[in-house]
Amino acid sequence: MRVSPDIGLSIRLGDADDLPAIARVHLDSARVAYRGISPDAVLEALTLEGRLALWRRRFADLGPDGRLWVIERAGVIGFAAADRADEERRQCELLSFYVAPDCWGERVGHTLMQWLLDDCRERDFDRMILWTIRSNRRARDFYEKAGFRCQDQTRTITRRESGVIVEHDEVKYARPLHRHSS
């Protein structure tokens, strides 16, 4: 566990007991972050039960190198999930990164990002990649401030959300995970 006493945060590996809190953060964050990106009807139809079922599947699907981190301040206020992207290039893929909307602007996301980058670096990953929705400027700005650079790769993701088919264009970001010299 890492503690940031200056801002009253602690970070630790998450477990199955954290999934209800993770689902709540995911639901609340998605409803705010994706407003204007996903149809309002889809966002309003999202449920805590649906997010919990999703996170039970995602947690079970993490590989042996996968990690689910939670950041807490009197309860879970954010989380990140990452797993190995490939064997040969020692890439780690950031699968999810969410912070409760009422904590945005408080350096919670920055603190969690630094933790996960350090953890992946310590586990000898050379690079971290992620995909994010092209039109999600807030997320893209956050990742760019964290040292990620947009790559020349895009993909279209189609998902069924609350009974509605939703399609988003995503862009790939990457950043090196060089070790710091002492």
PDB file of N, CA and C in Angstrom, residues 74-174:
ATOM      1  N   ALA A  74     -11.393   7.616   2.741  1.00  0.00           N
ATOM      2  CA  ALA A  74     -12.655   7.261   3.395  1.00  0.00           C
ATOM      3  C   ALA A  74     -13.554   6.476   2.441  1.00  0.00           C
ATOM      4  N   GLY A  75     -12.980   5.530   1.734  1.00  0.00           N
ATOM      5  CA  GLY A  75     -13.672   4.708   0.752  1.00  0.00           C
ATOM      6  C   GLY A  75     -13.036   4.855  -0.623  1.00  0.00           C
ATOM      7  N   VAL A  76     -13.401   3.962  -1.520  1.00  0.00           N
ATOM      8  CA  VAL A  76     -12.846   3.961  -2.877  1.00  0.00           C
ATOM      9  C   VAL A  76     -13.356   5.179  -3.636  1.00  0.00           C
ATOM     10  N   ILE A  77     -12.419   5.961  -4.182  1.00  0.00           N
ATOM     11  CA  ILE A  77     -12.783   7.148  -4.967  1.00  0.00           C
ATOM     12  C   ILE A  77     -12.221   7.080  -6.386  1.00  0.00           C
ATOM     13  N   GLY A  78     -11.525   5.994  -6.692  1.00  0.00           N
ATOM     14  CA  GLY A  78     -10.989   5.818  -8.034  1.00  0.00           C
ATOM     15  C   GLY A  78     -10.373   4.445  -8.177  1.00  0.00           C
ATOM     16  N   PHE A  79     -10.126   4.072  -9.429  1.00  0.00           N
ATOM     17  CA  PHE A  79      -9.515   2.775  -9.680  1.00  0.00           C
ATOM     18  C   PHE A  79      -8.884   2.765 -11.062  1.00  0.00           C
ATOM     19  N   ALA A  80      -7.994   1.814 -11.248  1.00  0.00           N
ATOM     20  CA  ALA A  80      -7.352   1.599 -12.542  1.00  0.00           C
ATOM     21  C   ALA A  80      -7.114   0.109 -12.698  1.00  0.00           C
ATOM     22  N   ALA A  81      -7.269  -0.381 -13.918  1.00  0.00           N
ATOM     23  CA  ALA A  81      -6.998  -1.781 -14.225  1.00  0.00           C
ATOM     24  C   ALA A  81      -6.028  -1.829 -15.399  1.00  0.00           C
ATOM     25  N   ALA A  82      -5.044  -2.714 -15.306  1.00  0.00           N
ATOM     26  CA  ALA A  82      -4.066  -2.878 -16.377  1.00  0.00           C
ATOM     27  C   ALA A  82      -3.650  -4.330 -16.442  1.00  0.00           C
ATOM     28  N   ASP A  83      -3.190  -4.726 -17.622  1.00  0.00           N
ATOM     29  CA  ASP A  83      -2.739  -6.103 -17.813  1.00  0.00           C
ATOM     30  C   ASP A  83      -1.686  -6.113 -18.914  1.00  0.00           C
ATOM     31  N   ARG A  84      -0.990  -7.213 -19.026  1.00  0.00           N
ATOM     32  CA  ARG A  84       0.027  -7.359 -20.066  1.00  0.00           C
ATOM     33  C   ARG A  84      -0.654  -7.271 -21.433  1.00  0.00           C
ATOM     34  N   ALA A  85      -0.050  -6.475 -22.323  1.00  0.00           N
ATOM     35  CA  ALA A  85      -0.588  -6.342 -23.678  1.00  0.00           C
ATOM     36  C   ALA A  85       0.031  -7.363 -24.614  1.00  0.00           C
ATOM     37  N   ASP A  86       1.314  -7.674 -24.429  1.00  0.00           N
ATOM     38  CA  ASP A  86       1.970  -8.704 -25.231  1.00  0.00           C
ATOM     39  C   ASP A  86       3.253  -9.137 -24.548  1.00  0.00           C
ATOM     40  N   GLU A  87       3.723 -10.325 -24.894  1.00  0.00           N
ATOM     41  CA  GLU A  87       4.920 -10.903 -24.283  1.00  0.00           C
ATOM     42  C   GLU A  87       6.205 -10.282 -24.817  1.00  0.00           C
ATOM     43  N   GLU A  88       6.279 -10.124 -26.118  1.00  0.00           N
ATOM     44  CA  GLU A  88       7.533  -9.745 -26.743  1.00  0.00           C
ATOM     45  C   GLU A  88       7.978  -8.336 -26.420  1.00  0.00           C
ATOM     46  N   ARG A  89       7.066  -7.392 -26.414  1.00  0.00           N
ATOM     47  CA  ARG A  89       7.455  -5.988 -26.247  1.00  0.00           C
ATOM     48  C   ARG A  89       7.348  -5.524 -24.805  1.00  0.00           C
ATOM     49  N   ARG A  90       6.954  -6.391 -23.907  1.00  0.00           N
ATOM     50  CA  ARG A  90       6.823  -6.027 -22.496  1.00  0.00           C
ATOM     51  C   ARG A  90       5.930  -4.792 -22.332  1.00  0.00           C
ATOM     52  N   GLN A  91       4.785  -4.836 -23.016  1.00  0.00           N
ATOM     53  CA  GLN A  91       3.822  -3.740 -22.942  1.00  0.00           C
ATOM     54  C   GLN A  91       2.739  -4.046 -21.923  1.00  0.00           C
ATOM     55  N   CYS A  92       2.348  -3.026 -21.201  1.00  0.00           N
ATOM     56  CA  CYS A  92       1.242  -3.102 -20.274  1.00  0.00           C
ATOM     57  C   CYS A  92       0.119  -2.246 -20.872  1.00  0.00           C
ATOM     58  N   GLU A  93      -1.107  -2.743 -20.838  1.00  0.00           N
ATOM     59  CA  GLU A  93      -2.228  -1.969 -21.362  1.00  0.00           C
ATOM     60  C   GLU A  93      -3.114  -1.492 -20.222  1.00  0.00           C
ATOM     61  N   LEU A  94      -3.341  -0.190 -20.201  1.00  0.00           N
ATOM     62  CA  LEU A  94      -4.282   0.390 -19.249  1.00  0.00           C
ATOM     63  C   LEU A  94      -5.679   0.113 -19.782  1.00  0.00           C
ATOM     64  N   LEU A  95      -6.437  -0.678 -19.058  1.00  0.00           N
ATOM     65  CA  LEU A  95      -7.757  -1.114 -19.504  1.00  0.00           C
ATOM     66  C   LEU A  95      -8.871  -0.191 -19.031  1.00  0.00           C
ATOM     67  N   SER A  96      -8.720   0.365 -17.843  1.00  0.00           N
ATOM     68  CA  SER A  96      -9.736   1.261 -17.269  1.00  0.00           C
ATOM     69  C   SER A  96      -9.059   2.217 -16.304  1.00  0.00           C
ATOM     70  N   PHE A  97      -9.582   3.436 -16.262  1.00  0.00           N
ATOM     71  CA  PHE A  97      -9.062   4.442 -15.343  1.00  0.00           C
ATOM     72  C   PHE A  97     -10.210   5.401 -15.038  1.00  0.00           C
ATOM     73  N   TYR A  98     -10.686   5.386 -13.813  1.00  0.00           N
ATOM     74  CA  TYR A  98     -11.827   6.224 -13.427  1.00  0.00           C
ATOM     75  C   TYR A  98     -11.622   6.802 -12.036  1.00  0.00           C
ATOM     76  N   VAL A  99     -12.033   8.040 -11.875  1.00  0.00           N
ATOM     77  CA  VAL A  99     -12.030   8.722 -10.580  1.00  0.00           C
ATOM     78  C   VAL A  99     -13.428   9.306 -10.389  1.00  0.00           C
ATOM     79  N   ALA A 100     -13.924   9.237  -9.168  1.00  0.00           N
ATOM     80  CA  ALA A 100     -15.250   9.796  -8.868  1.00  0.00           C
ATOM     81  C   ALA A 100     -15.290  11.266  -9.285  1.00  0.00           C
ATOM     82  N   PRO A 101     -16.345  11.692  -9.978  1.00  0.00           N
ATOM     83  CA  PRO A 101     -16.409  13.063 -10.490  1.00  0.00           C
ATOM     84  C   PRO A 101     -16.252  14.144  -9.422  1.00  0.00           C
ATOM     85  N   ASP A 102     -16.707  13.881  -8.199  1.00  0.00           N
ATOM     86  CA  ASP A 102     -16.565  14.907  -7.158  1.00  0.00           C
ATOM     87  C   ASP A 102     -15.120  15.039  -6.675  1.00  0.00           C
ATOM     88  N   CYS A 103     -14.227  14.198  -7.187  1.00  0.00           N
ATOM     89  CA  CYS A 103     -12.792  14.284  -6.851  1.00  0.00           C
ATOM     90  C   CYS A 103     -11.959  14.810  -8.016  1.00  0.00           C
ATOM     91  N   TRP A 104     -12.592  15.093  -9.141  1.00  0.00           N
ATOM     92  CA  TRP A 104     -11.853  15.631 -10.283  1.00  0.00           C
ATOM     93  C   TRP A 104     -11.239  16.970  -9.885  1.00  0.00           C
ATOM     94  N   GLY A 105     -10.024  17.203 -10.333  1.00  0.00           N
ATOM     95  CA  GLY A 105      -9.337  18.453 -10.037  1.00  0.00           C
ATOM     96  C   GLY A 105      -8.604  18.452  -8.706  1.00  0.00           C
ATOM     97  N   GLU A 106      -8.619  17.327  -7.988  1.00  0.00           N
ATOM     98  CA  GLU A 106      -7.971  17.236  -6.674  1.00  0.00           C
ATOM     99  C   GLU A 106      -6.678  16.425  -6.702  1.00  0.00           C
ATOM    100  N   ARG A 107      -6.147  16.142  -7.879  1.00  0.00           N
ATOM    101  CA  ARG A 107      -4.915  15.373  -8.077  1.00  0.00           C
ATOM    102  C   ARG A 107      -5.056  13.893  -7.709  1.00  0.00           C
ATOM    103  N   VAL A 108      -6.276  13.418  -7.542  1.00  0.00           N
ATOM    104  CA  VAL A 108      -6.511  12.003  -7.269  1.00  0.00           C
ATOM    105  C   VAL A 108      -6.080  11.178  -8.479  1.00  0.00           C
ATOM    106  N   GLY A 109      -6.510  11.582  -9.675  1.00  0.00           N
ATOM    107  CA  GLY A 109      -6.132  10.875 -10.887  1.00  0.00           C
ATOM    108  C   GLY A 109      -4.633  10.906 -11.116  1.00  0.00           C
ATOM    109  N   HIS A 110      -4.015  12.055 -10.900  1.00  0.00           N
ATOM    110  CA  HIS A 110      -2.567  12.183 -11.056  1.00  0.00           C
ATOM    111  C   HIS A 110      -1.841  11.221 -10.113  1.00  0.00           C
ATOM    112  N   THR A 111      -2.265  11.177  -8.857  1.00  0.00           N
ATOM    113  CA  THR A 111      -1.637  10.308  -7.859  1.00  0.00           C
ATOM    114  C   THR A 111      -1.780   8.841  -8.251  1.00  0.00           C
ATOM    115  N   LEU A 112      -2.971   8.453  -8.679  1.00  0.00           N
ATOM    116  CA  LEU A 112      -3.196   7.071  -9.097  1.00  0.00           C
ATOM    117  C   LEU A 112      -2.384   6.731 -10.339  1.00  0.00           C
ATOM    118  N   MET A 113      -2.319   7.642 -11.292  1.00  0.00           N
ATOM    119  CA  MET A 113      -1.552   7.394 -12.513  1.00  0.00           C
ATOM    120  C   MET A 113      -0.068   7.203 -12.195  1.00  0.00           C
ATOM    121  N   GLN A 114       0.486   8.049 -11.352  1.00  0.00           N
ATOM    122  CA  GLN A 114       1.899   7.908 -10.992  1.00  0.00           C
ATOM    123  C   GLN A 114       2.159   6.564 -10.322  1.00  0.00           C
ATOM    124  N   TRP A 115       1.232   6.144  -9.481  1.00  0.00           N
ATOM    125  CA  TRP A 115       1.359   4.851  -8.804  1.00  0.00           C
ATOM    126  C   TRP A 115       1.373   3.708  -9.822  1.00  0.00           C
ATOM    127  N   LEU A 116       0.441   3.710 -10.737  1.00  0.00           N
ATOM    128  CA  LEU A 116       0.376   2.586 -11.669  1.00  0.00           C
ATOM    129  C   LEU A 116       1.556   2.598 -12.636  1.00  0.00           C
ATOM    130  N   LEU A 117       2.031   3.774 -13.046  1.00  0.00           N
ATOM    131  CA  LEU A 117       3.222   3.829 -13.897  1.00  0.00           C
ATOM    132  C   LEU A 117       4.440   3.284 -13.158  1.00  0.00           C
ATOM    133  N   ASP A 118       4.589   3.666 -11.892  1.00  0.00           N
ATOM    134  CA  ASP A 118       5.705   3.145 -11.088  1.00  0.00           C
ATOM    135  C   ASP A 118       5.604   1.639 -10.921  1.00  0.00           C
ATOM    136  N   ASP A 119       4.403   1.142 -10.655  1.00  0.00           N
ATOM    137  CA  ASP A 119       4.210  -0.292 -10.465  1.00  0.00           C
ATOM    138  C   ASP A 119       4.558  -1.060 -11.744  1.00  0.00           C
ATOM    139  N   CYS A 120       4.099  -0.583 -12.883  1.00  0.00           N
ATOM    140  CA  CYS A 120       4.406  -1.261 -14.153  1.00  0.00           C
ATOM    141  C   CYS A 120       5.901  -1.192 -14.467  1.00  0.00           C
ATOM    142  N   ARG A 121       6.523  -0.081 -14.157  1.00  0.00           N
ATOM    143  CA  ARG A 121       7.966   0.078 -14.347  1.00  0.00           C
ATOM    144  C   ARG A 121       8.716  -0.916 -13.462  1.00  0.00           C
ATOM    145  N   GLU A 122       8.315  -1.033 -12.211  1.00  0.00           N
ATOM    146  CA  GLU A 122       8.962  -1.960 -11.273  1.00  0.00           C
ATOM    147  C   GLU A 122       8.798  -3.416 -11.700  1.00  0.00           C
ATOM    148  N   ARG A 123       7.755  -3.695 -12.443  1.00  0.00           N
ATOM    149  CA  ARG A 123       7.528  -5.064 -12.935  1.00  0.00           C
ATOM    150  C   ARG A 123       8.136  -5.259 -14.325  1.00  0.00           C
ATOM    151  N   ASP A 124       9.023  -4.353 -14.716  1.00  0.00           N
ATOM    152  CA  ASP A 124       9.828  -4.448 -15.943  1.00  0.00           C
ATOM    153  C   ASP A 124       9.039  -4.322 -17.239  1.00  0.00           C
ATOM    154  N   PHE A 125       7.925  -3.646 -17.205  1.00  0.00           N
ATOM    155  CA  PHE A 125       7.266  -3.312 -18.457  1.00  0.00           C
ATOM    156  C   PHE A 125       8.022  -2.145 -19.082  1.00  0.00           C
ATOM    157  N   ASP A 126       8.156  -2.153 -20.396  1.00  0.00           N
ATOM    158  CA  ASP A 126       8.879  -1.106 -21.117  1.00  0.00           C
ATOM    159  C   ASP A 126       7.969   0.021 -21.595  1.00  0.00           C
ATOM    160  N   ARG A 127       6.687  -0.285 -21.741  1.00  0.00           N
ATOM    161  CA  ARG A 127       5.777   0.663 -22.379  1.00  0.00           C
ATOM    162  C   ARG A 127       4.365   0.426 -21.868  1.00  0.00           C
ATOM    163  N   MET A 128       3.586   1.500 -21.789  1.00  0.00           N
ATOM    164  CA  MET A 128       2.171   1.369 -21.453  1.00  0.00           C
ATOM    165  C   MET A 128       1.368   1.935 -22.617  1.00  0.00           C
ATOM    166  N   ILE A 129       0.303   1.220 -22.965  1.00  0.00           N
ATOM    167  CA  ILE A 129      -0.593   1.665 -24.016  1.00  0.00           C
ATOM    168  C   ILE A 129      -2.005   1.770 -23.444  1.00  0.00           C
ATOM    169  N   LEU A 130      -2.850   2.502 -24.156  1.00  0.00           N
ATOM    170  CA  LEU A 130      -4.258   2.595 -23.785  1.00  0.00           C
ATOM    171  C   LEU A 130      -5.040   3.045 -25.009  1.00  0.00           C
ATOM    172  N   TRP A 131      -6.333   2.811 -24.967  1.00  0.00           N
ATOM    173  CA  TRP A 131      -7.268   3.295 -25.986  1.00  0.00           C
ATOM    174  C   TRP A 131      -8.285   4.166 -25.276  1.00  0.00           C
ATOM    175  N   THR A 132      -8.619   5.283 -25.890  1.00  0.00           N
ATOM    176  CA  THR A 132      -9.630   6.161 -25.310  1.00  0.00           C
ATOM    177  C   THR A 132     -10.508   6.723 -26.432  1.00  0.00           C
ATOM    178  N   ILE A 133     -11.697   7.118 -26.077  1.00  0.00           N
ATOM    179  CA  ILE A 133     -12.648   7.641 -27.058  1.00  0.00           C
ATOM    180  C   ILE A 133     -12.086   8.926 -27.666  1.00  0.00           C
ATOM    181  N   ARG A 134     -12.070   8.973 -28.976  1.00  0.00           N
ATOM    182  CA  ARG A 134     -11.496  10.110 -29.704  1.00  0.00           C
ATOM    183  C   ARG A 134     -12.100  11.443 -29.243  1.00  0.00           C
ATOM    184  N   SER A 135     -13.405  11.491 -29.032  1.00  0.00           N
ATOM    185  CA  SER A 135     -14.068  12.753 -28.692  1.00  0.00           C
ATOM    186  C   SER A 135     -14.045  13.073 -27.199  1.00  0.00           C
ATOM    187  N   ASN A 136     -13.388  12.247 -26.385  1.00  0.00           N
ATOM    188  CA  ASN A 136     -13.314  12.498 -24.949  1.00  0.00           C
ATOM    189  C   ASN A 136     -12.085  13.362 -24.652  1.00  0.00           C
ATOM    190  N   ARG A 137     -12.233  14.647 -24.877  1.00  0.00           N
ATOM    191  CA  ARG A 137     -11.106  15.581 -24.749  1.00  0.00           C
ATOM    192  C   ARG A 137     -10.551  15.619 -23.333  1.00  0.00           C
ATOM    193  N   ARG A 138     -11.412  15.531 -22.326  1.00  0.00           N
ATOM    194  CA  ARG A 138     -10.937  15.553 -20.929  1.00  0.00           C
ATOM    195  C   ARG A 138      -9.964  14.391 -20.682  1.00  0.00           C
ATOM    196  N   ALA A 139     -10.328  13.189 -21.101  1.00  0.00           N
ATOM    197  CA  ALA A 139      -9.447  12.036 -20.905  1.00  0.00           C
ATOM    198  C   ALA A 139      -8.163  12.183 -21.710  1.00  0.00           C
ATOM    199  N   ARG A 140      -8.293  12.608 -22.949  1.00  0.00           N
ATOM    200  CA  ARG A 140      -7.107  12.755 -23.792  1.00  0.00           C
ATOM    201  C   ARG A 140      -6.141  13.777 -23.202  1.00  0.00           C
ATOM    202  N   ASP A 141      -6.645  14.889 -22.711  1.00  0.00           N
ATOM    203  CA  ASP A 141      -5.785  15.896 -22.080  1.00  0.00           C
ATOM    204  C   ASP A 141      -5.089  15.318 -20.843  1.00  0.00           C
ATOM    205  N   PHE A 142      -5.836  14.563 -20.048  1.00  0.00           N
ATOM    206  CA  PHE A 142      -5.259  13.943 -18.849  1.00  0.00           C
ATOM    207  C   PHE A 142      -4.108  13.009 -19.228  1.00  0.00           C
ATOM    208  N   TYR A 143      -4.345  12.133 -20.199  1.00  0.00           N
ATOM    209  CA  TYR A 143      -3.299  11.179 -20.594  1.00  0.00           C
ATOM    210  C   TYR A 143      -2.086  11.896 -21.190  1.00  0.00           C
ATOM    211  N   GLU A 144      -2.319  12.933 -21.951  1.00  0.00           N
ATOM    212  CA  GLU A 144      -1.199  13.681 -22.523  1.00  0.00           C
ATOM    213  C   GLU A 144      -0.376  14.358 -21.426  1.00  0.00           C
ATOM    214  N   LYS A 145      -1.021  14.893 -20.402  1.00  0.00           N
ATOM    215  CA  LYS A 145      -0.292  15.489 -19.282  1.00  0.00           C
ATOM    216  C   LYS A 145       0.502  14.433 -18.510  1.00  0.00           C
ATOM    217  N   ALA A 146       0.056  13.177 -18.573  1.00  0.00           N
ATOM    218  CA  ALA A 146       0.756  12.083 -17.899  1.00  0.00           C
ATOM    219  C   ALA A 146       1.868  11.485 -18.770  1.00  0.00           C
ATOM    220  N   GLY A 147       2.131  12.101 -19.913  1.00  0.00           N
ATOM    221  CA  GLY A 147       3.245  11.657 -20.742  1.00  0.00           C
ATOM    222  C   GLY A 147       2.884  10.715 -21.870  1.00  0.00           C
ATOM    223  N   PHE A 148       1.608  10.431 -22.053  1.00  0.00           N
ATOM    224  CA  PHE A 148       1.186   9.571 -23.159  1.00  0.00           C
ATOM    225  C   PHE A 148       1.149  10.406 -24.441  1.00  0.00           C
ATOM    226  N   ARG A 149       1.444   9.758 -25.542  1.00  0.00           N
ATOM    227  CA  ARG A 149       1.392  10.418 -26.844  1.00  0.00           C
ATOM    228  C   ARG A 149       0.445   9.640 -27.751  1.00  0.00           C
ATOM    229  N   CYS A 150      -0.362  10.393 -28.489  1.00  0.00           N
ATOM    230  CA  CYS A 150      -1.309   9.786 -29.416  1.00  0.00           C
ATOM    231  C   CYS A 150      -0.530   9.077 -30.526  1.00  0.00           C
ATOM    232  N   GLN A 151      -0.933   7.865 -30.833  1.00  0.00           N
ATOM    233  CA  GLN A 151      -0.314   7.074 -31.889  1.00  0.00           C
ATOM    234  C   GLN A 151      -1.163   7.219 -33.156  1.00  0.00           C
ATOM    235  N   ASP A 152      -0.677   6.714 -34.238  1.00  0.00           N
ATOM    236  CA  ASP A 152      -1.419   6.790 -35.501  1.00  0.00           C
ATOM    237  C   ASP A 152      -2.324   5.581 -35.681  1.00  0.00           C
ATOM    238  N   GLN A 153      -2.973   5.154 -34.613  1.00  0.00           N
ATOM    239  CA  GLN A 153      -3.874   4.010 -34.691  1.00  0.00           C
ATOM    240  C   GLN A 153      -5.241   4.395 -34.153  1.00  0.00           C
ATOM    241  N   THR A 154      -6.262   3.957 -34.855  1.00  0.00           N
ATOM    242  CA  THR A 154      -7.637   4.163 -34.413  1.00  0.00           C
ATOM    243  C   THR A 154      -8.392   2.850 -34.566  1.00  0.00           C
ATOM    244  N   ARG A 155      -9.488   2.757 -33.872  1.00  0.00           N
ATOM    245  CA  ARG A 155     -10.387   1.614 -34.018  1.00  0.00           C
ATOM    246  C   ARG A 155     -11.784   2.071 -33.668  1.00  0.00           C
ATOM    247  N   THR A 156     -12.751   1.340 -34.148  1.00  0.00           N
ATOM    248  CA  THR A 156     -14.140   1.609 -33.812  1.00  0.00           C
ATOM    249  C   THR A 156     -14.627   0.478 -32.916  1.00  0.00           C
ATOM    250  N   ILE A 157     -15.172   0.851 -31.783  1.00  0.00           N
ATOM    251  CA  ILE A 157     -15.679  -0.111 -30.810  1.00  0.00           C
ATOM    252  C   ILE A 157     -17.200  -0.037 -30.819  1.00  0.00           C
ATOM    253  N   THR A 158     -17.835  -1.185 -30.893  1.00  0.00           N
ATOM    254  CA  THR A 158     -19.287  -1.269 -30.833  1.00  0.00           C
ATOM    255  C   THR A 158     -19.645  -2.072 -29.587  1.00  0.00           C
ATOM    256  N   ARG A 159     -20.480  -1.483 -28.736  1.00  0.00           N
ATOM    257  CA  ARG A 159     -20.903  -2.133 -27.494  1.00  0.00           C
ATOM    258  C   ARG A 159     -22.412  -2.031 -27.358  1.00  0.00           C
ATOM    259  N   ARG A 160     -22.949  -2.990 -26.651  1.00  0.00           N
ATOM    260  CA  ARG A 160     -24.363  -2.914 -26.274  1.00  0.00           C
ATOM    261  C   ARG A 160     -24.395  -2.369 -24.849  1.00  0.00           C
ATOM    262  N   GLU A 161     -24.980  -1.194 -24.701  1.00  0.00           N
ATOM    263  CA  GLU A 161     -25.124  -0.549 -23.393  1.00  0.00           C
ATOM    264  C   GLU A 161     -26.600  -0.336 -23.122  1.00  0.00           C
ATOM    265  N   SER A 162     -27.080  -0.962 -22.081  1.00  0.00           N
ATOM    266  CA  SER A 162     -28.480  -0.789 -21.666  1.00  0.00           C
ATOM    267  C   SER A 162     -29.440  -1.068 -22.819  1.00  0.00           C
ATOM    268  N   GLY A 163     -29.121  -2.102 -23.609  1.00  0.00           N
ATOM    269  CA  GLY A 163     -29.988  -2.510 -24.706  1.00  0.00           C
ATOM    270  C   GLY A 163     -29.831  -1.699 -25.981  1.00  0.00           C
ATOM    271  N   VAL A 164     -28.903  -0.733 -26.002  1.00  0.00           N
ATOM    272  CA  VAL A 164     -28.703   0.115 -27.168  1.00  0.00           C
ATOM    273  C   VAL A 164     -27.295  -0.128 -27.704  1.00  0.00           C
ATOM    274  N   ILE A 165     -27.179  -0.227 -29.021  1.00  0.00           N
ATOM    275  CA  ILE A 165     -25.869  -0.364 -29.639  1.00  0.00           C
ATOM    276  C   ILE A 165     -25.220   1.017 -29.696  1.00  0.00           C
ATOM    277  N   VAL A 166     -24.014   1.123 -29.116  1.00  0.00           N
ATOM    278  CA  VAL A 166     -23.269   2.385 -29.078  1.00  0.00           C
ATOM    279  C   VAL A 166     -21.937   2.145 -29.777  1.00  0.00           C
ATOM    280  N   GLU A 167     -21.588   3.049 -30.664  1.00  0.00           N
ATOM    281  CA  GLU A 167     -20.345   2.940 -31.415  1.00  0.00           C
ATOM    282  C   GLU A 167     -19.482   4.168 -31.127  1.00  0.00           C
ATOM    283  N   HIS A 168     -18.200   3.924 -30.845  1.00  0.00           N
ATOM    284  CA  HIS A 168     -17.254   5.020 -30.587  1.00  0.00           C
ATOM    285  C   HIS A 168     -15.968   4.776 -31.349  1.00  0.00           C
ATOM    286  N   ASP A 169     -15.379   5.854 -31.856  1.00  0.00           N
ATOM    287  CA  ASP A 169     -14.040   5.786 -32.422  1.00  0.00           C
ATOM    288  C   ASP A 169     -13.056   6.009 -31.283  1.00  0.00           C
ATOM    289  N   GLU A 170     -12.053   5.148 -31.234  1.00  0.00           N
ATOM    290  CA  GLU A 170     -11.030   5.259 -30.205  1.00  0.00           C
ATOM    291  C   GLU A 170      -9.672   5.521 -30.842  1.00  0.00           C
ATOM    292  N   VAL A 171      -8.808   6.177 -30.073  1.00  0.00           N
ATOM    293  CA  VAL A 171      -7.435   6.429 -30.495  1.00  0.00           C
ATOM    294  C   VAL A 171      -6.503   5.765 -29.492  1.00  0.00           C
ATOM    295  N   LYS A 172      -5.363   5.334 -30.015  1.00  0.00           N
ATOM    296  CA  LYS A 172      -4.372   4.664 -29.176  1.00  0.00           C
ATOM    297  C   LYS A 172      -3.358   5.681 -28.670  1.00  0.00           C
ATOM    298  N   TYR A 173      -3.009   5.539 -27.392  1.00  0.00           N
ATOM    299  CA  TYR A 173      -1.963   6.330 -26.758  1.00  0.00           C
ATOM    300  C   TYR A 173      -0.900   5.382 -26.218  1.00  0.00           C
ATOM    301  N   ALA A 174       0.330   5.873 -26.101  1.00  0.00           N
ATOM    302  CA  ALA A 174       1.419   5.077 -25.549  1.00  0.00           C
ATOM    303  C   ALA A 174       2.418   5.997 -24.858  1.00  0.00           C
TER     304      ALA A 174
END
